[in-house]
Amino acid sequence: MSDVFIAHALRTPIGTAGKAFRDLTAADLGAAVLKELTRRLPADQIEDVVLGNCMGPGGNVARVAALTAGIANHVPAITVDRQCASGLAAIQLAAAAHADGGHGGSGATGVDSAATEGGFVLVGGVESASTAPWRFWPPVGEAEPVRYERAPFAPADRDPEMGLAADLLAELHGITRERQDEYAARSHERAAAAQVAGAFDDEIVPVGGQTIDERIRGGLTAQRLAKLPAVFRAGGTVTAGNSCGINDGAAVVALSHTGPGLKVLAAASAGVDPTTPGLGLVPAVQRVLKATGLTIEQIDVWEFNEAFAGQVLACCDVLGLPDERVCAQGGALALGHPWGASGAVLAVRLFSQLITQQSGRYGVAAIAAGGGQGTAILVEACR
């Protein structure tokens, strides 16, 4: 990939569904971050807006968010959907188009290439579980319409519920209940320590008076988590404590042709068997490592979306990556998982650690998605 940099990176606090952001739509949350980014950038250099979203009202959430934020009418916007990978996939697509420099990028991806020197593309993801509309299958004959919780990720015979899939994946890879609870407790411990130390302060845009992530629980232990029952199948190992929450939030980065910032060295998406969707990030990570020639040992900061402790641990084991190296300041088990925004949250976390806190040179963010997909980016800090 030619020179494409993440020059700025911000997010909202992550709220628990039905709490702090219960009355804010996905577009409202996205607009809050976009507005702050536009305050920091020359208005005439914003050339496109690309946002991922899973469960919003449809239409073009990115356009609504951009206009709500006061971005000029002539700046286009597009919404992308790769389910939980949407926020990171938006960055992948926009970075590829931006790198193309106007030689077919827009036609290949539907994203403006923003080739102007010094121009910015604002890219990320938004999600409001609190205000997601109810959806119904149309009635058949005289029957009532049937409400459904989510759209299909794959054909019905290969479309397991995410919690059950995570439980079966943990069993398949020999991930014990004890190991899952220890990992989840560590995520909260790390996030609580990072929150107290102010590690999240520079990346968070306060919204509605909320300035911190709601879900983090300092003092949560593996012993306390061990008391929780399995929730997805009898005799299972996945519980409410070693699973992510249901959350609201938004995260956006500004892509530019010039640094300083995080240079996007590689970005990739990949597919796996949809019955094991949690492994989707593995081939995506392998692709970005292969594209750059870097090894696992050379990556300083690893950010995986922690949808389920067992799922992250299985991915680490397959990759040969020590799990203690992942999410050094806590992950989605503690912070929360605002579906379409989560991949972009990972990119913001890379920026904070590699640029703001100067904690290394290379970083990888990766996320799995329903339907057996995954997306990853590999970045280099250029200060």
Short mmCIF file of C-alpha atoms in Angstrom, two decimals:
data_model
loop_
_atom_site.label_atom_id
_atom_site.label_comp_id
_atom_site.label_asym_id
_atom_site.label_seq_id
_atom_site.Cartn_x
_atom_site.Cartn_y
_atom_site.Cartn_z
CA MET A 1 0.00 0.00 0.00
CA SER A 2 1.38 3.45 -0.90
CA ASP A 3 1.53 6.25 1.66
CA VAL A 4 -1.70 6.29 3.64
CA PHE A 5 -1.63 7.50 7.23
CA ILE A 6 -4.05 7.52 10.12
CA ALA A 7 -3.41 11.11 11.10
CA HIS A 8 -6.06 11.47 13.83
CA ALA A 9 -8.16 8.96 15.77
CA LEU A 10 -11.03 9.56 18.18
CA ARG A 11 -13.96 7.69 19.69
CA THR A 12 -16.89 8.19 21.99
CA PRO A 13 -16.96 6.55 25.38
CA ILE A 14 -18.48 3.10 24.96
CA GLY A 15 -21.88 2.93 26.59
CA THR A 16 -23.88 0.00 27.83
CA ALA A 17 -27.07 -0.50 25.85
CA GLY A 18 -30.01 1.20 27.52
CA LYS A 19 -27.87 3.43 29.72
CA ALA A 20 -25.77 6.53 28.98
CA PHE A 21 -26.56 6.73 25.26
CA ARG A 22 -30.02 5.16 25.34
CA ASP A 23 -31.58 8.07 23.43
CA LEU A 24 -28.82 8.64 20.86
CA THR A 25 -28.95 7.11 17.40
CA ALA A 26 -25.99 5.66 15.54
CA ALA A 27 -25.87 8.84 13.46
CA ASP A 28 -25.86 10.99 16.61
CA LEU A 29 -22.89 9.09 18.02
CA GLY A 30 -21.02 9.21 14.73
CA ALA A 31 -21.71 12.93 14.38
CA ALA A 32 -20.18 13.64 17.79
CA VAL A 33 -16.82 12.21 16.71
CA LEU A 34 -17.00 13.65 13.19
CA LYS A 35 -17.71 17.11 14.59
CA GLU A 36 -14.66 17.00 16.84
CA LEU A 37 -12.45 15.76 14.01
CA THR A 38 -13.65 18.51 11.71
CA ARG A 39 -12.81 21.05 14.42
CA ARG A 40 -9.22 19.81 14.27
CA LEU A 41 -8.94 19.67 10.47
CA PRO A 42 -9.19 22.25 7.67
CA ALA A 43 -12.83 22.07 6.59
CA ASP A 44 -11.96 22.43 2.90
CA GLN A 45 -9.71 19.35 3.05
CA ILE A 46 -12.37 16.83 4.12
CA GLU A 47 -13.13 14.85 0.99
CA ASP A 48 -15.21 11.82 1.99
CA VAL A 49 -16.86 10.09 4.95
CA VAL A 50 -16.98 6.29 5.22
CA LEU A 51 -18.65 4.63 8.21
CA GLY A 52 -19.41 1.01 9.05
CA ASN A 53 -22.69 0.08 10.70
CA CYS A 54 -24.59 -3.13 11.43
CA MET A 55 -27.98 -2.51 13.02
CA GLY A 56 -28.92 1.07 12.21
CA PRO A 57 -32.06 2.18 10.41
CA GLY A 58 -30.64 1.48 6.97
CA GLY A 59 -30.32 4.12 4.29
CA ASN A 60 -26.98 5.89 4.61
CA VAL A 61 -26.07 6.40 8.27
CA ALA A 62 -22.73 7.92 7.29
CA ARG A 63 -24.42 10.69 5.29
CA VAL A 64 -26.82 11.49 8.12
CA ALA A 65 -23.94 11.59 10.63
CA ALA A 66 -21.81 13.79 8.36
CA LEU A 67 -24.58 16.33 7.80
CA THR A 68 -25.49 16.29 11.49
CA ALA A 69 -21.85 17.06 12.27
CA GLY A 70 -21.97 20.10 10.00
CA ILE A 71 -19.74 18.69 7.28
CA ALA A 72 -20.28 20.53 4.00
CA ASN A 73 -23.02 19.34 1.67
CA HIS A 74 -20.58 18.65 -1.18
CA VAL A 75 -18.66 16.03 0.86
CA PRO A 76 -20.06 12.59 0.00
CA ALA A 77 -20.56 9.74 2.46
CA ILE A 78 -21.06 6.00 2.26
CA THR A 79 -22.04 3.32 4.77
CA VAL A 80 -20.50 -0.16 4.62
CA ASP A 81 -21.55 -3.40 6.31
CA ARG A 82 -19.29 -6.32 7.11
CA GLN A 83 -21.18 -6.92 10.33
CA CYS A 84 -18.87 -6.71 13.36
CA ALA A 85 -15.90 -6.04 11.09
CA SER A 86 -17.63 -3.05 9.48
CA GLY A 87 -15.60 -0.32 11.19
CA LEU A 88 -12.26 -1.88 10.33
CA ALA A 89 -13.42 -2.90 6.84
CA ALA A 90 -14.37 0.73 6.23
CA ILE A 91 -10.77 1.69 7.01
CA GLN A 92 -9.48 -1.07 4.73
CA LEU A 93 -11.67 0.06 1.83
CA ALA A 94 -10.97 3.75 2.27
CA ALA A 95 -7.23 3.21 2.69
CA ALA A 96 -7.12 1.17 -0.51
CA ALA A 97 -8.99 3.86 -2.43
CA HIS A 98 -6.91 6.63 -0.87
CA ALA A 99 -3.69 4.82 -1.73
CA ASP A 100 -4.84 4.45 -5.34
CA GLY A 101 -4.49 8.20 -5.73
CA GLY A 102 -7.41 8.57 -8.11
CA HIS A 103 -6.50 5.76 -10.54
CA GLY A 104 -9.63 3.67 -10.23
CA GLY A 105 -9.93 3.53 -6.46
CA SER A 106 -13.42 4.97 -6.38
CA GLY A 107 -14.66 2.63 -9.08
CA ALA A 108 -13.20 -0.40 -7.36
CA THR A 109 -14.57 0.31 -3.89
CA GLY A 110 -17.30 2.90 -4.18
CA VAL A 111 -15.18 5.17 -1.95
CA ASP A 112 -13.84 8.51 -3.15
CA SER A 113 -10.08 8.19 -3.62
CA ALA A 114 -9.53 11.65 -2.07
CA ALA A 115 -6.39 12.07 -4.11
CA THR A 116 -5.90 15.73 -3.33
CA GLU A 117 -2.59 16.25 -1.54
CA GLY A 118 -3.37 17.05 2.08
CA GLY A 119 -6.99 15.87 1.85
CA PHE A 120 -8.63 13.75 4.54
CA VAL A 121 -11.10 10.89 4.45
CA LEU A 122 -12.97 10.40 7.73
CA VAL A 123 -13.47 6.69 8.30
CA GLY A 124 -14.77 4.49 11.08
CA GLY A 125 -17.86 2.88 12.49
CA VAL A 126 -20.98 3.62 14.51
CA GLU A 127 -23.48 1.55 16.45
CA SER A 128 -26.43 2.14 18.72
CA ALA A 129 -27.83 -1.08 20.09
CA SER A 130 -30.09 1.08 22.26
CA THR A 131 -31.94 2.62 19.31
CA ALA A 132 -31.62 -0.15 16.71
CA PRO A 133 -35.00 -0.57 15.01
CA TRP A 134 -37.04 -3.72 15.37
CA ARG A 135 -37.11 -5.85 12.27
CA PHE A 136 -39.75 -8.30 11.07
CA TRP A 137 -40.01 -10.94 8.40
CA PRO A 138 -43.09 -10.26 6.25
CA PRO A 139 -46.19 -12.27 7.14
CA VAL A 140 -46.89 -15.53 5.36
CA GLY A 141 -50.53 -15.91 4.52
CA GLU A 142 -52.65 -14.96 7.53
CA ALA A 143 -49.79 -15.34 10.00
CA GLU A 144 -48.39 -12.45 11.98
CA PRO A 145 -45.02 -10.96 10.96
CA VAL A 146 -42.12 -12.53 12.86
CA ARG A 147 -39.62 -10.33 14.67
CA TYR A 148 -35.96 -11.25 14.28
CA GLU A 149 -32.96 -10.10 16.30
CA ARG A 150 -30.43 -10.01 13.48
CA ALA A 151 -30.15 -10.48 9.76
CA PRO A 152 -28.75 -13.75 8.42
CA PHE A 153 -24.95 -13.98 8.32
CA ALA A 154 -24.90 -17.15 6.20
CA PRO A 155 -27.35 -19.76 4.85
CA ALA A 156 -29.56 -21.06 7.64
CA ASP A 157 -27.82 -24.42 7.94
CA ARG A 158 -24.46 -22.67 8.50
CA ASP A 159 -25.49 -19.68 10.57
CA PRO A 160 -25.05 -20.44 14.27
CA GLU A 161 -25.79 -17.90 16.96
CA MET A 162 -22.57 -16.15 17.96
CA GLY A 163 -22.59 -17.26 21.59
CA LEU A 164 -23.17 -20.91 20.74
CA ALA A 165 -20.52 -20.74 18.01
CA ALA A 166 -18.03 -19.31 20.51
CA ASP A 167 -18.81 -22.04 23.03
CA LEU A 168 -18.33 -24.78 20.44
CA LEU A 169 -15.13 -23.11 19.20
CA ALA A 170 -13.70 -23.08 22.72
CA GLU A 171 -14.48 -26.79 23.08
CA LEU A 172 -12.96 -27.57 19.68
CA HIS A 173 -9.70 -25.85 20.61
CA GLY A 174 -9.52 -27.09 24.18
CA ILE A 175 -10.02 -23.68 25.79
CA THR A 176 -11.05 -24.35 29.38
CA ARG A 177 -13.58 -22.38 31.40
CA GLU A 178 -10.83 -21.41 33.83
CA ARG A 179 -8.66 -19.97 31.08
CA GLN A 180 -11.58 -17.97 29.68
CA ASP A 181 -12.45 -16.50 33.06
CA GLU A 182 -8.82 -15.62 33.76
CA TYR A 183 -8.56 -13.86 30.40
CA ALA A 184 -11.81 -11.92 30.97
CA ALA A 185 -10.74 -10.84 34.46
CA ARG A 186 -7.40 -9.69 33.04
CA SER A 187 -9.15 -7.60 30.39
CA HIS A 188 -11.11 -5.74 33.06
CA GLU A 189 -8.03 -5.38 35.27
CA ARG A 190 -5.99 -3.92 32.42
CA ALA A 191 -8.77 -1.60 31.26
CA ALA A 192 -9.41 -0.35 34.78
CA ALA A 193 -5.71 0.40 35.27
CA ALA A 194 -5.54 2.15 31.89
CA GLN A 195 -8.64 4.21 32.70
CA VAL A 196 -7.22 5.34 36.03
CA ALA A 197 -3.89 6.18 34.38
CA GLY A 198 -5.65 8.34 31.77
CA ALA A 199 -4.65 6.13 28.84
CA PHE A 200 -8.05 6.64 27.18
CA ASP A 201 -8.41 10.36 27.85
CA ASP A 202 -6.90 11.72 24.63
CA GLU A 203 -8.93 9.42 22.39
CA ILE A 204 -12.37 10.02 23.92
CA VAL A 205 -14.83 12.67 22.79
CA PRO A 206 -17.29 13.31 25.65
CA VAL A 207 -20.91 12.82 24.63
CA GLY A 208 -23.90 13.96 26.68
CA GLY A 209 -21.74 14.41 29.75
CA GLN A 210 -20.36 10.86 29.53
CA THR A 211 -16.56 10.91 29.59
CA ILE A 212 -15.56 7.32 30.40
CA ASP A 213 -16.41 3.81 29.22
CA GLU A 214 -19.33 2.41 31.21
CA ARG A 215 -18.64 -1.31 31.28
CA ILE A 216 -15.18 -1.55 32.91
CA ARG A 217 -15.22 -3.32 36.26
CA GLY A 218 -12.11 -2.91 38.37
CA GLY A 219 -11.64 -5.66 40.92
CA LEU A 220 -13.40 -8.31 38.87
CA THR A 221 -11.67 -11.64 39.48
CA ALA A 222 -11.62 -15.04 37.86
CA GLN A 223 -13.02 -16.44 41.10
CA ARG A 224 -16.08 -14.22 40.86
CA LEU A 225 -16.52 -15.03 37.19
CA ALA A 226 -16.34 -18.75 37.96
CA LYS A 227 -19.68 -18.50 39.79
CA LEU A 228 -21.59 -17.49 36.67
CA PRO A 229 -23.57 -20.14 34.76
CA ALA A 230 -23.06 -21.05 31.12
CA VAL A 231 -25.63 -19.22 29.01
CA PHE A 232 -25.56 -20.75 25.54
CA ARG A 233 -25.74 -24.48 26.17
CA ALA A 234 -25.85 -26.94 29.05
CA GLY A 235 -22.34 -27.86 30.15
CA GLY A 236 -20.86 -25.00 28.13
CA THR A 237 -18.05 -22.68 29.17
CA VAL A 238 -19.18 -19.32 27.77
CA THR A 239 -20.87 -17.06 30.32
CA ALA A 240 -22.07 -13.48 30.55
CA GLY A 241 -18.80 -12.71 32.34
CA ASN A 242 -16.41 -14.02 29.70
CA SER A 243 -18.46 -12.54 26.83
CA CYS A 244 -18.61 -8.96 25.63
CA GLY A 245 -21.55 -6.69 26.41
CA ILE A 246 -24.15 -5.10 24.15
CA ASN A 247 -23.00 -1.57 23.59
CA ASP A 248 -23.29 1.83 21.93
CA GLY A 249 -20.44 3.87 20.51
CA ALA A 250 -18.60 5.37 17.56
CA ALA A 251 -14.98 5.66 16.45
CA VAL A 252 -13.51 7.55 13.49
CA VAL A 253 -10.00 8.06 12.09
CA ALA A 254 -8.76 10.61 9.58
CA LEU A 255 -6.83 9.15 6.65
CA SER A 256 -4.27 11.33 4.92
CA HIS A 257 -1.51 11.05 2.31
CA THR A 258 0.95 12.62 4.74
CA GLY A 259 2.21 11.86 8.23
CA PRO A 260 2.93 11.94 11.03
CA GLY A 261 0.65 9.19 12.23
CA LEU A 262 0.13 5.49 11.68
CA LYS A 263 1.19 4.42 8.21
CA VAL A 264 -1.12 1.68 6.96
CA LEU A 265 1.30 -0.95 5.67
CA ALA A 266 -1.31 -3.59 4.88
CA ALA A 267 -5.02 -4.30 5.27
CA ALA A 268 -6.89 -7.48 4.44
CA SER A 269 -10.19 -9.30 4.84
CA ALA A 270 -10.68 -13.04 4.64
CA GLY A 271 -13.30 -15.72 4.99
CA VAL A 272 -13.53 -18.97 6.97
CA ASP A 273 -16.15 -21.67 7.52
CA PRO A 274 -19.22 -19.71 8.69
CA THR A 275 -19.87 -22.30 11.40
CA THR A 276 -16.65 -21.16 13.11
CA PRO A 277 -16.98 -17.38 12.64
CA GLY A 278 -14.75 -16.56 15.59
CA LEU A 279 -11.68 -17.70 13.64
CA GLY A 280 -12.30 -15.14 10.90
CA LEU A 281 -9.56 -12.81 12.06
CA VAL A 282 -6.85 -15.50 11.80
CA PRO A 283 -6.38 -15.59 8.00
CA ALA A 284 -6.74 -11.80 7.85
CA VAL A 285 -3.85 -11.43 10.31
CA GLN A 286 -1.82 -13.98 8.40
CA ARG A 287 -2.37 -12.01 5.19
CA VAL A 288 -1.16 -8.67 6.58
CA LEU A 289 1.90 -10.30 8.13
CA LYS A 290 2.72 -12.00 4.84
CA ALA A 291 2.18 -8.79 2.87
CA THR A 292 4.69 -6.90 5.02
CA GLY A 293 7.15 -9.68 5.74
CA LEU A 294 6.84 -8.98 9.46
CA THR A 295 6.65 -11.68 12.12
CA ILE A 296 4.47 -11.99 15.19
CA GLU A 297 7.50 -11.18 17.33
CA GLN A 298 8.04 -7.85 15.55
CA ILE A 299 4.54 -6.53 16.32
CA ASP A 300 4.56 -4.32 19.41
CA VAL A 301 0.83 -3.73 19.92
CA TRP A 302 -1.90 -6.29 19.24
CA GLU A 303 -5.56 -5.28 19.34
CA PHE A 304 -8.09 -8.08 18.81
CA ASN A 305 -11.80 -7.58 19.32
CA GLU A 306 -12.66 -9.58 22.41
CA ALA A 307 -16.15 -10.76 21.50
CA PHE A 308 -15.69 -13.85 23.69
CA ALA A 309 -12.67 -14.84 25.76
CA GLY A 310 -12.69 -18.36 24.33
CA GLN A 311 -12.81 -17.04 20.77
CA VAL A 312 -9.82 -14.70 21.27
CA LEU A 313 -7.85 -17.45 22.98
CA ALA A 314 -8.56 -19.89 20.14
CA CYS A 315 -7.34 -17.32 17.60
CA CYS A 316 -4.18 -16.68 19.63
CA ASP A 317 -3.46 -20.39 19.85
CA VAL A 318 -3.93 -20.92 16.11
CA LEU A 319 -1.67 -17.98 15.32
CA GLY A 320 0.98 -18.98 17.88
CA LEU A 321 0.55 -15.61 19.59
CA PRO A 322 0.89 -15.50 23.40
CA ASP A 323 -2.48 -14.27 24.63
CA GLU A 324 -0.93 -11.95 27.21
CA ARG A 325 0.33 -9.80 24.34
CA VAL A 326 -3.21 -9.01 23.14
CA CYS A 327 -5.11 -5.92 24.33
CA ALA A 328 -2.49 -4.64 26.75
CA GLN A 329 -4.90 -1.98 28.02
CA GLY A 330 -7.97 -4.19 28.04
CA GLY A 331 -10.34 -5.04 25.22
CA ALA A 332 -14.01 -5.42 24.38
CA LEU A 333 -14.69 -7.78 27.28
CA ALA A 334 -14.13 -4.76 29.51
CA LEU A 335 -14.70 -1.79 27.20
CA GLY A 336 -17.67 -3.21 25.31
CA HIS A 337 -18.43 -4.25 21.73
CA PRO A 338 -20.48 -1.67 19.78
CA TRP A 339 -20.71 -3.98 16.76
CA GLY A 340 -20.20 -1.81 13.67
CA ALA A 341 -17.87 0.55 15.56
CA SER A 342 -15.65 -2.05 17.23
CA GLY A 343 -13.14 -2.46 14.42
CA ALA A 344 -12.61 1.29 14.29
CA VAL A 345 -12.22 1.35 18.09
CA LEU A 346 -9.29 -1.04 17.63
CA ALA A 347 -7.67 1.39 15.18
CA VAL A 348 -8.11 4.24 17.66
CA ARG A 349 -6.51 2.08 20.35
CA LEU A 350 -3.51 1.43 18.08
CA PHE A 351 -3.13 5.18 17.50
CA SER A 352 -3.22 5.96 21.22
CA GLN A 353 -0.64 3.35 22.12
CA LEU A 354 1.75 3.76 19.19
CA ILE A 355 1.52 7.53 18.60
CA THR A 356 0.23 9.23 21.75
CA GLN A 357 1.94 6.90 24.22
CA GLN A 358 4.85 5.93 21.93
CA SER A 359 4.78 2.30 23.03
CA GLY A 360 6.30 0.70 19.93
CA ARG A 361 6.67 0.77 16.17
CA TYR A 362 4.28 -1.80 14.66
CA GLY A 363 0.70 -2.65 15.51
CA VAL A 364 -2.04 -5.01 14.31
CA ALA A 365 -5.79 -4.63 14.79
CA ALA A 366 -8.08 -7.52 13.85
CA ILE A 367 -11.71 -8.50 14.26
CA ALA A 368 -13.89 -11.49 13.37
CA ALA A 369 -17.44 -11.18 12.04
CA GLY A 370 -20.56 -13.28 11.67
CA GLY A 371 -20.77 -15.32 8.50
CA GLY A 372 -17.14 -16.42 8.84
CA GLN A 373 -15.21 -13.27 7.96
CA GLY A 374 -12.39 -11.24 9.45
CA THR A 375 -10.50 -8.02 8.81
CA ALA A 376 -7.04 -6.90 9.91
CA ILE A 377 -4.76 -3.91 9.43
CA LEU A 378 -1.04 -3.61 10.11
CA VAL A 379 0.38 -0.16 10.84
CA GLU A 380 3.72 1.49 11.53
CA ALA A 381 4.18 4.48 13.83
CA CYS A 382 5.71 7.45 11.96
CA ARG A 383 6.19 10.27 14.44
#
